[in-house]
XYZ file of C-alpha atoms in Angstrom:
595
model
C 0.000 0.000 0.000
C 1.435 3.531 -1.548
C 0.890 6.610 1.460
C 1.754 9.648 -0.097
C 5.568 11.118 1.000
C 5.611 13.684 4.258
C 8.107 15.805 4.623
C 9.234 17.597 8.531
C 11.679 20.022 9.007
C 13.903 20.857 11.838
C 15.765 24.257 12.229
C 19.310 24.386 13.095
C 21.213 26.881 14.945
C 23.111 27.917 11.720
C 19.761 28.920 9.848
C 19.852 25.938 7.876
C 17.080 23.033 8.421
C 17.369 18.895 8.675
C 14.579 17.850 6.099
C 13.026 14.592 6.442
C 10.656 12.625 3.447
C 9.749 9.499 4.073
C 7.511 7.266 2.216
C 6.206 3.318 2.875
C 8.145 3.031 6.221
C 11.771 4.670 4.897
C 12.696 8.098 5.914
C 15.864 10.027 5.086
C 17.305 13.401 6.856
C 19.285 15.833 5.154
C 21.644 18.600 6.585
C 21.225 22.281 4.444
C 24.746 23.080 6.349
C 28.208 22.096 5.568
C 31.043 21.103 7.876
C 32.998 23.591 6.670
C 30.888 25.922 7.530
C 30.280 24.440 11.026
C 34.029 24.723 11.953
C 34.788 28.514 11.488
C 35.493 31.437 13.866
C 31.807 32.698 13.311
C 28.350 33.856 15.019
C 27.550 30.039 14.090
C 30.756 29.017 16.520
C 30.430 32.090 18.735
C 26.594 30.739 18.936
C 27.260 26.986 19.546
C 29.613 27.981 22.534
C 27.460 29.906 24.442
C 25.036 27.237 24.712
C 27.712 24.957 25.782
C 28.958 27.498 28.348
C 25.292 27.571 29.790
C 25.125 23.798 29.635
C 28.563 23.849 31.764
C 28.101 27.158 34.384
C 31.563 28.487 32.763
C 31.394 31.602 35.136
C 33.644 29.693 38.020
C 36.201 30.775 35.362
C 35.612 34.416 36.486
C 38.507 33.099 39.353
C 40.647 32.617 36.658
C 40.502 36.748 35.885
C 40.832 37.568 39.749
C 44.441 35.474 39.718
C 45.255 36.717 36.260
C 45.421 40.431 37.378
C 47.023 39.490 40.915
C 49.455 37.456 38.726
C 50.295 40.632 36.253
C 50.397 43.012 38.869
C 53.353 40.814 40.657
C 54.998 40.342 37.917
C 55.146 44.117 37.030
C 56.678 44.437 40.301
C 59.438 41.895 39.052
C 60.194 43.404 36.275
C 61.444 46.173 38.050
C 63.656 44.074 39.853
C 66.120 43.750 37.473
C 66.174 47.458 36.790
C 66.832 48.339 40.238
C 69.506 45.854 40.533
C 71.240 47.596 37.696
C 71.281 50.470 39.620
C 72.320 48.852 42.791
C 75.250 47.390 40.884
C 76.768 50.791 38.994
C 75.994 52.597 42.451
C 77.738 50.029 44.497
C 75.202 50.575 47.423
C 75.550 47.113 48.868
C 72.865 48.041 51.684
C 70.345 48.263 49.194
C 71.152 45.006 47.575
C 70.668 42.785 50.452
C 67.497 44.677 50.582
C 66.605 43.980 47.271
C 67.239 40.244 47.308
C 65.086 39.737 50.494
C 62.318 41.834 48.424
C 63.515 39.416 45.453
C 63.010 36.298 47.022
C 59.211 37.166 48.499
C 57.704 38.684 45.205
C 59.289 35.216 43.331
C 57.495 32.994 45.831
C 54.282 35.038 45.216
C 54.539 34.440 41.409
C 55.216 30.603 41.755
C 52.029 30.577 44.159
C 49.599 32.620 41.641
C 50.888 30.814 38.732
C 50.940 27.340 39.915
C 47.635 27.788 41.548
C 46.197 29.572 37.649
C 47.504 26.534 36.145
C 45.960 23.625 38.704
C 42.463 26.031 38.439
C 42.356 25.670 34.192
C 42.811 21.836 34.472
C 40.362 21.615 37.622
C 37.695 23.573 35.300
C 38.570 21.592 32.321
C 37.326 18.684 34.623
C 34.516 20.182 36.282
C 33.234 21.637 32.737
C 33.702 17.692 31.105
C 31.202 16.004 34.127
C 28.965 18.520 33.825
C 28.666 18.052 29.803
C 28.714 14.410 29.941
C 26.415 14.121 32.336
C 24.017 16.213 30.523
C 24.599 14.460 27.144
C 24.338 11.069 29.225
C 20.966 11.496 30.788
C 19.514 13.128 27.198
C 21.146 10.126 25.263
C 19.554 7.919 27.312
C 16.057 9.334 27.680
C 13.097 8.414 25.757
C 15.594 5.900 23.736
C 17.174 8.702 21.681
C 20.819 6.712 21.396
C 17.967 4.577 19.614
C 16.192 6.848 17.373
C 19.079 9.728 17.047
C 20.456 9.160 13.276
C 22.092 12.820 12.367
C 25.534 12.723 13.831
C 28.193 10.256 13.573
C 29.846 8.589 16.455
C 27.891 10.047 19.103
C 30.115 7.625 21.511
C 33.071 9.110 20.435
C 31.605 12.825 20.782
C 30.829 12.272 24.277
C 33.772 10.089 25.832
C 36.723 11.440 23.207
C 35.606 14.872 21.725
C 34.112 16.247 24.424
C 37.385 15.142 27.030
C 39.846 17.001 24.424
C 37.305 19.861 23.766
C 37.291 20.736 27.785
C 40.946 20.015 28.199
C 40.937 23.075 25.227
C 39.081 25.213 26.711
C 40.548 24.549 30.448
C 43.928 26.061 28.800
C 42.375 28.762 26.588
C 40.586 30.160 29.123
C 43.861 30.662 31.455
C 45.218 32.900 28.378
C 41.634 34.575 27.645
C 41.178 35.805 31.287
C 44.903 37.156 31.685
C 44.737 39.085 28.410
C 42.220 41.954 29.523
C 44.067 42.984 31.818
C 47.309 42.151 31.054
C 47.061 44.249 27.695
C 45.223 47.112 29.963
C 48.153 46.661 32.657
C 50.786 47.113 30.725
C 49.738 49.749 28.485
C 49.568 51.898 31.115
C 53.302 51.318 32.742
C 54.394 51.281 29.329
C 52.911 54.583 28.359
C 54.661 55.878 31.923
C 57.482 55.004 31.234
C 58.078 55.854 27.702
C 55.942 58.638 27.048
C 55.629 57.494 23.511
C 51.947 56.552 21.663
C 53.776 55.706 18.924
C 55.367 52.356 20.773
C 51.961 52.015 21.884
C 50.330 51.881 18.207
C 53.273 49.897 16.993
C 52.332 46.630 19.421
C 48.913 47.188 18.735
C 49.447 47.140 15.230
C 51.897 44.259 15.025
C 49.191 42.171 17.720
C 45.993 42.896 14.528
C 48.754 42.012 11.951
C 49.348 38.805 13.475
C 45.618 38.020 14.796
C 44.592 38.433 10.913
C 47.535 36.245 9.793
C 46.462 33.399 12.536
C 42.979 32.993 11.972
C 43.698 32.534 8.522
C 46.098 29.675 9.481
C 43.857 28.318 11.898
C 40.421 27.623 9.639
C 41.574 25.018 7.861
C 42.894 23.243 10.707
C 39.606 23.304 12.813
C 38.000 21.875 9.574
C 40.744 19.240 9.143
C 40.558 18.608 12.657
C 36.841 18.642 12.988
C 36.994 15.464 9.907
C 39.956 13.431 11.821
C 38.011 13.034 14.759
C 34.670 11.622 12.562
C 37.516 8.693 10.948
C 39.012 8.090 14.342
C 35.204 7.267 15.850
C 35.096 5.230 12.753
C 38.376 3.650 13.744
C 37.593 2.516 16.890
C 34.314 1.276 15.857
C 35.973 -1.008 13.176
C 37.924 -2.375 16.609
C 34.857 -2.604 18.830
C 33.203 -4.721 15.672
C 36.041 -7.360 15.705
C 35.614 -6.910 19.656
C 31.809 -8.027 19.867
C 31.697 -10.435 17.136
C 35.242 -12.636 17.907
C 33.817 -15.841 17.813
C 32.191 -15.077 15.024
C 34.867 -13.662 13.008
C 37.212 -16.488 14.044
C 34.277 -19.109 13.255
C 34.032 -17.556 9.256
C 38.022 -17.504 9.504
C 37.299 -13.769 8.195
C 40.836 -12.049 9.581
C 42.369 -11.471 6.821
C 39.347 -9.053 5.716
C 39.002 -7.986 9.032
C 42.445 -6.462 8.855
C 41.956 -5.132 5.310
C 38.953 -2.968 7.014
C 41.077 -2.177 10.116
C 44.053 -0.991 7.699
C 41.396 0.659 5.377
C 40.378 2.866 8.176
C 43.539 3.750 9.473
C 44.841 4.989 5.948
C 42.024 7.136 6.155
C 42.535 8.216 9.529
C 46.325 8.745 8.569
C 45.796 10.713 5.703
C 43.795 13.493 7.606
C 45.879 12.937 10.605
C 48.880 13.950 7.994
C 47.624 17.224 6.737
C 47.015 18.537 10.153
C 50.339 17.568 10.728
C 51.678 19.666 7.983
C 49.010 22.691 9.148
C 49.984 22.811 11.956
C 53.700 22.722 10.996
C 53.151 25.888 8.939
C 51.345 27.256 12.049
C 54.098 27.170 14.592
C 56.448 28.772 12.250
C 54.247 31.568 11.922
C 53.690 31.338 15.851
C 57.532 31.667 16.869
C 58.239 34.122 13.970
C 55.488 36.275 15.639
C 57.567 35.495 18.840
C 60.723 36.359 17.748
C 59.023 39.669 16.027
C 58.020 40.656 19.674
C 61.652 40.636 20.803
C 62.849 42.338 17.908
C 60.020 45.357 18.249
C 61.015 45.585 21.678
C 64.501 46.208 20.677
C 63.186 48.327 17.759
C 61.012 50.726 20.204
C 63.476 50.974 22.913
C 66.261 51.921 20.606
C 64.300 54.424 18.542
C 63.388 55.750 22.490
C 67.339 55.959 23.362
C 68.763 57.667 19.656
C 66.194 60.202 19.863
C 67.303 61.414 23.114
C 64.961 59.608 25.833
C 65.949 58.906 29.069
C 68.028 62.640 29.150
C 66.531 63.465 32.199
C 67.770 60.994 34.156
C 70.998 61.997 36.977
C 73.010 59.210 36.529
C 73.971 56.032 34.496
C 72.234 53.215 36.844
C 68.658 55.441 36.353
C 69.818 55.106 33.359
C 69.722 51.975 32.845
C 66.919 50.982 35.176
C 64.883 53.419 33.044
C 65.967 50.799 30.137
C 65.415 48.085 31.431
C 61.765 48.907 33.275
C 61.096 50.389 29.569
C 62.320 46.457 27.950
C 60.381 44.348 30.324
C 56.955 46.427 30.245
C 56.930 47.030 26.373
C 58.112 43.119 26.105
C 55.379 42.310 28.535
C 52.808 43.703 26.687
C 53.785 42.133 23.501
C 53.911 38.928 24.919
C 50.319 39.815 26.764
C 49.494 39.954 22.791
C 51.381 36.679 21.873
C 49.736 34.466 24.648
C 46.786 34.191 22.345
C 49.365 33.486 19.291
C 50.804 30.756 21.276
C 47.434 29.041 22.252
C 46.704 28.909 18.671
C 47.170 25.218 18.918
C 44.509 24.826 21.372
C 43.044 27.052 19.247
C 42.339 25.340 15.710
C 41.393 21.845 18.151
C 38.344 23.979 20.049
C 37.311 25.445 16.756
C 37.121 21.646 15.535
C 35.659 20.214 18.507
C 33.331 22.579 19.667
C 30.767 21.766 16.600
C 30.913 18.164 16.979
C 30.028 18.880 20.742
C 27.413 21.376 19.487
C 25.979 18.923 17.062
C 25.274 16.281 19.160
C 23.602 18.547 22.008
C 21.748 20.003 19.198
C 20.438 16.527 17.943
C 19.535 15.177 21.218
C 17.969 18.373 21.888
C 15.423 18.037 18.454
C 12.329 17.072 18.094
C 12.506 13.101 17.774
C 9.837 10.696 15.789
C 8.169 8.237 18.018
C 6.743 6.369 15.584
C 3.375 6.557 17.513
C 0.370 9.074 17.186
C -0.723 11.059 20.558
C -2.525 8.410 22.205
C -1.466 5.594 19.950
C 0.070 3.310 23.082
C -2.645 3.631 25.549
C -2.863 2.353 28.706
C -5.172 -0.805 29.195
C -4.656 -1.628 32.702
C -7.365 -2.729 34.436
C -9.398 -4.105 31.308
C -9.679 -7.394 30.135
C -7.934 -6.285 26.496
C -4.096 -6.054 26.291
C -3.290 -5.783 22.502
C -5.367 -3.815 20.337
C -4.173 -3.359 16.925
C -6.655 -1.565 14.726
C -5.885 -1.555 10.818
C -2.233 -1.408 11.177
C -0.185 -0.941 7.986
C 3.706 -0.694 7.866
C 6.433 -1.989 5.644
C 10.495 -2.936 6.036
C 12.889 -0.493 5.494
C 12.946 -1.392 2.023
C 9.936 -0.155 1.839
C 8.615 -3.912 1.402
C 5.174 -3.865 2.616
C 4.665 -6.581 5.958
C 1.010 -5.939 6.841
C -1.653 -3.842 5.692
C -5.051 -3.316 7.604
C -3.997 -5.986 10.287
C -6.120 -5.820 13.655
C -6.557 -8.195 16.464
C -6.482 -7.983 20.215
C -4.818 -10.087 22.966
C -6.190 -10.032 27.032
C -5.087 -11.653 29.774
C -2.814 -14.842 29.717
C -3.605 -14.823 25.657
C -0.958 -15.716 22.969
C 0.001 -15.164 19.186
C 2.625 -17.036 17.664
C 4.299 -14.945 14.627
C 5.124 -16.862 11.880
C 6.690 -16.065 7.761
C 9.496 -17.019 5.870
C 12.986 -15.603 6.186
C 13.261 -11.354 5.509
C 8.965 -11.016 5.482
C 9.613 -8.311 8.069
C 8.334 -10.073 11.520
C 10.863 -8.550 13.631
C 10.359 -4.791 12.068
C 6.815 -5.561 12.918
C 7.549 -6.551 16.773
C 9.652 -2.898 16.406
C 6.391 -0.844 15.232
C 4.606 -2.383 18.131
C 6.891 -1.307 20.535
C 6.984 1.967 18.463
C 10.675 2.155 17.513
C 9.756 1.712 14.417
C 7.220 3.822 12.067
C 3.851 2.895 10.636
C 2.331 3.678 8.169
C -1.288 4.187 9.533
C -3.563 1.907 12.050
C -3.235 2.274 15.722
C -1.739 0.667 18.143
C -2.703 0.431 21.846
C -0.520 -1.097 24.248
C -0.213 -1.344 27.769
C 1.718 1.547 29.104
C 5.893 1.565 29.081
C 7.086 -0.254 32.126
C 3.969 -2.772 31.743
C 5.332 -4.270 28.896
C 8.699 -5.683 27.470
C 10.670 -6.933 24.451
C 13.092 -9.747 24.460
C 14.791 -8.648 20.739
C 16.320 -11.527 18.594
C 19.964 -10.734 19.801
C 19.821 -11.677 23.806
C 21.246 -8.563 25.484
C 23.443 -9.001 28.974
C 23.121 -6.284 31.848
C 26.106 -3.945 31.476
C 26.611 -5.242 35.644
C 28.700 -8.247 37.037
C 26.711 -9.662 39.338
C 23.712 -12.520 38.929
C 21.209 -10.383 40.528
C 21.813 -7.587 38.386
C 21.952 -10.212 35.037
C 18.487 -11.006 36.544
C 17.118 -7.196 37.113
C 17.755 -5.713 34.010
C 16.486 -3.150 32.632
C 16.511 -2.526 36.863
C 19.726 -1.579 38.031
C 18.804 -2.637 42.100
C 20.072 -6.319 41.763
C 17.664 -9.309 42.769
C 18.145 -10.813 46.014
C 19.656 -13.886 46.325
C 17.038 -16.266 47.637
C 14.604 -14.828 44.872
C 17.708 -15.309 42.102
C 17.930 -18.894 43.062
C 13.327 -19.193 42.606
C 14.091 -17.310 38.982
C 17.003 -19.930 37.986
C 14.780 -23.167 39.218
C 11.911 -21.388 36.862
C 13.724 -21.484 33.964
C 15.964 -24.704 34.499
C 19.010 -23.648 35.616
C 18.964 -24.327 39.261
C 21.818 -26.344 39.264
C 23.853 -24.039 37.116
C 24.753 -21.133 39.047
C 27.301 -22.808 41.170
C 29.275 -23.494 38.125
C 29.267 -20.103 37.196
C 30.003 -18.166 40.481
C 31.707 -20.957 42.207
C 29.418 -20.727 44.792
C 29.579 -17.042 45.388
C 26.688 -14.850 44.157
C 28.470 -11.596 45.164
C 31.349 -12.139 43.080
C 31.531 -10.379 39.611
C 31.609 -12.320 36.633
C 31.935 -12.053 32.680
C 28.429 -13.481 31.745
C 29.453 -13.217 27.724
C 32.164 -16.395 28.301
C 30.328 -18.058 30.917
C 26.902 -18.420 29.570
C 26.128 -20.214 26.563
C 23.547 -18.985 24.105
C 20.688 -21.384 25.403
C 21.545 -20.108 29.369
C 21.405 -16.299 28.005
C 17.862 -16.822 26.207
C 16.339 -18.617 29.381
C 17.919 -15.640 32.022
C 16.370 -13.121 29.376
C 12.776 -14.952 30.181
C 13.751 -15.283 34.157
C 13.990 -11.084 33.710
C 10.364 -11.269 32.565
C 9.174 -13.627 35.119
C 10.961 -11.375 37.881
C 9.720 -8.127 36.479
C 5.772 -9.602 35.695
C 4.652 -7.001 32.492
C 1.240 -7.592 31.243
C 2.212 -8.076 27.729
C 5.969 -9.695 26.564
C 6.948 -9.790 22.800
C 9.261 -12.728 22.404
C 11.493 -12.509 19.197
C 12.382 -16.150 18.250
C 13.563 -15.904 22.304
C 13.849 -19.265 22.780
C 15.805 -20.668 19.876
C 18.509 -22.509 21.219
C 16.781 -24.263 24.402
C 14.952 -27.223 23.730
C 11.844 -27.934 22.842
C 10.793 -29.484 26.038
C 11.991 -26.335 28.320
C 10.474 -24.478 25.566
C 7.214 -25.858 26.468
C 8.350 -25.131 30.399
C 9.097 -21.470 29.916
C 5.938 -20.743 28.026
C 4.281 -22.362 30.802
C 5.603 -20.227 33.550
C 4.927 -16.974 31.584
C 1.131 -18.216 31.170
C 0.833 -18.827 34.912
C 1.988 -15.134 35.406
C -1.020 -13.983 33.009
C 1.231 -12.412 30.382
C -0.146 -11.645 27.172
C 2.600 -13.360 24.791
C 3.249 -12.207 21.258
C 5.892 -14.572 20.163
C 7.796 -14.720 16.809
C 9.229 -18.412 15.453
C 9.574 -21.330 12.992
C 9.471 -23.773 15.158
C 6.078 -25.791 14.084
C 6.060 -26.549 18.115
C 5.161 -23.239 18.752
C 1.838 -23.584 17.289
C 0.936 -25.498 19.790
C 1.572 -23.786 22.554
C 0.030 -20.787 21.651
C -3.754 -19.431 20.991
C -3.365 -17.721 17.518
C -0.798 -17.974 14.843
C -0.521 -14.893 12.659
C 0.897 -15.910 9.096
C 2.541 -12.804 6.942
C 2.309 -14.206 3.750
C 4.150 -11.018 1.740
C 3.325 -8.332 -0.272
C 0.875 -6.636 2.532
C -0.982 -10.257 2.588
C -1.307 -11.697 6.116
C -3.612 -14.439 7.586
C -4.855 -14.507 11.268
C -6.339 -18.407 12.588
């Protein structure tokens, strides 16, 4: 059955939109925005970050300023250390240099304290600002089964456990040179212009710091871009590694290695390749970043000289003011300068928080969209309460494919009833399990099911609770672990009483790896002990029991039925008939038969 195409649109923070058209069951998005576009020092950027500062409560970083202008104002002071040791030294006032190495020694220990305590501060906010992201992006990943239904972004693991660690770890250091410029620049300005007298040394660091701002930025696009792609290939990467990883037996079972490591090296060429060219970016940018370095020395030079052969500094008595007044007049112009090329030398940090930052953005802003639930307002109603369980009312969907599975199907299911799924190979039974549970979209019909928490899905692939212990195997999707005395009523249930000693030794409250200890017949028949433990009104069973036996087959079924619970099961097994009420028959092309 043909429905005609719809179309939704979701707005994006650059101004562009993520259209969606689907038709019979498939659905596509598409981005109006470009990654290169996404990576660049713009309002798009400027825009991104100040949602992630709100998301993170950046404003502890204010303590950053308070040491940054405590640390500039000592270090003014020992810049004019050296100065007055000049003096001491032509003057020979030996009085006045004990003094000054007991004045010396204090304002040194002060700048070790302020700076060492800056630099603990930017890594302690780098690690405050990653728990508070990750926690956020955690608990929205995880609600309403977006890591489910989210399709836009790629890698959201690696976003949230790589990207987002190096982004804050980025920012923690940029921030340290973004709060000590204000004032710094401000700071020394002013002790400059005292000392000199000149706006003309003035304009020329100014002028040299916009010179060399312009000249960065331009170096540091196309590494934010470059950097912004490496990170997509490494997710890809690891995921190539997590594959071999999950499926071992498997691979090792088809003997596939060898092709196994052509993907691996695949991936790593590509990863190599991008990895390369920020390499050589970044090359080009740290010439340009100690040039600009050197430049700041050789200004200084310039400024003080052009001071000293135009007859500056005449007004001083004697040769040690003399030189004092030089050297104050070096270290405050050469402070300044470097107040300028703080910001030159972060550039590093730079070009990586330009690249992050939107991959960060982009997965907040995707979590943060409007999400299809596949069901109408209403659709999954609570029955509670009544006698009916299941009622499916002229449902029509199709595969992915776009191969239609049902069309106009309706029956209903109470208490302690059961329908048996049946179809050849690829007909679509499991996508049709995943429309009733609505992670999946239909076409039209309605669905009304009891309400979430009342009803569960055992999918085809047995899933293991991410926890070590038995009693947590046995709670899942609950993360309070069952007790033991009820563990050991679950395992008799399902016929594994006399298992669990093999597996723990004895010793429920020992941690275990339950994907080499349990076999795939043991996994399917704890999966069934989590429904008998956890009593919904309505279980959908995809081909859940397919490696027990048929006679605990028959003995699991049974202990579900005693429990009341509406059973929607999905097999080959001609047994199965038997055991259940209805058999449903999807017989292609739309075509289904219900007896």
């Amino acid at each position: 059955m043909d429905s005609p195409p719809s179309a939704i649109a979701i707005p994006l923070l650059d101004g562009g939109t993520l259209s969606k058209t689907s038709k019979d069951g498939e659905s596509k998005w598409k981005g109006s925005s470009s990654d290169a576009a996404a990576v660049s020092f713009n309002y798009l950027f400027l825009k991104r970050f100040w949602r992630l500062s709100r998301i993170m409560n950046i404003y502890p970083a204010l303590i950053l300023v308070l040491l940054s202008i405590i640390y500039a104002m000592i270090v003014s002071q020992v810049g004019t250390v050296t100065g007055k040791f000049y003096a001491t030294f032509i003057n020979k006032d030996k009085a006045m240099f004990v003094r000054l190495m007991w004045i010396s020694a204090g304002i040194y220990v002060a700048t070790t304290l302020v700076k060492s305590t800056t630099d603990w501060l930017a890594e302690f906010l780098s690690l405050h600002w990653r728990k508070k992201l990750t926690r956020h992006l955690q608990k929205q990943y995880c609600h309403d089964k977006l890591f489910y239904r989210m399709e836009l972004v790629d890698n959201p693991d690696q976003r949230m456990a790589q990207d987002l660690k190096m982004f804050c770890d980025s920012l923690g250091q940029v921030a340290k040179v973004v709060a000590a410029m204000p004032f710094g620049v401000v700071w020394y300005t002013y002790l400059t212009y005292k000392e000199t007298e000149s706006k003309g040394v003035i304009f020329a660091a100014y002028g040299s710091f916009i010179l060399s701002f312009v000249l960065l930025k331009f170096l540091i696009g196309p590494i934010a871009s470059l950097v912004f792609t490496q990170e997509k290939y490494e997710g890809n990467l690891r995921m190539a590694f997590v594959r071999i990883r999950n499926n071992a037996e498997q691979v090792a079972a088809f003997q596939g290695e060898e092709t196994e490591l052509l993907n691996l090296q695949k991936k790593l060429k590509t990863v190599l390749t991008y990895q390369r060219k920020v390499v050589m970016r970044r090359w080009l940018l740290g010439f340009a970043v100690t040039l600009l370095d050197y430049w700041g020395v050789l200004l200084t030079y310039l400024c003080v000289g052009s001071i000293i052969f135009t007859g500056g500094f005449s007004d001083e008595k004697t040769s040690g003011d003399v030189a004092k007044r030089i050297s104050n007049t070096s270290f405050f112009l050469m402070t300044l300068i470097y107040s300028f090329s703080q910001v030159q030398d972060t550039s590093q940090k730079l070009s990586q928080l330009a690249g992050l930052t939107p991959r960060v953005a982009q997965l907040i802003e995707n979590l943060s969209r409007p999400q299809d639930k596949f069901q109408e307002e209403g659709d999954q109603t609570a029955l509670s309460g009544e006698k009916c369980l299941v009622s499916i009312q002229q449902l029509t969907c199709a595969t992915p494919a776009a191969e239609s599975i049902v069309d106009g199907l309706s029956f209903s299911l109470g208490v302690g009833d059961s329908l048996l799924v049946t179809g050849r190979n690829g007909c679509g039974k499991s996508t049709l399990m995943l429309v009733l549970m609505g992670l999946k979209e239909k076409i039209e019909g309605q669905v009304k099911l009891p309400p979430p928490g009342r009803i569960m899905m055992l999918p085809q692939t047995p899933l293991l609770a991410p926890g070590g212990l038995l009693g947590e195997q046995l709670a899942y999707p609950s993360s309070v672990p069952v007790d033991h005395g009820e563990s050991m009523e679950l395992l008799r249930k399902v016929g594994l009483e006399g298992a669990w000693q093999r597996w723990v030794d004895g010793d429920l409250d020992q941690p275990r790896d339950w994907q080499s200890i349990l076999s795939p017949g043991e996994i399917q028949r704890i999966c069934i002990a989590r429904v008998l433990y956890h009593r919904p009104k309505v279980v959908i069973l995809d081909e859940s029991t397919s490696a027990v036996s048929m006679e605990s087959e028959e003995g699991l079924y049974a202990e579900l039925k005693n429990l009341g619970i509406a059973i929607i099961s999905v097999g080959h097994n001609r047994n199965l008939e038997a055991i259940h009420d209805r058999v449903l028959k999807i017989c292609g092309d739309g075509q289904w038969m219900l007896s």
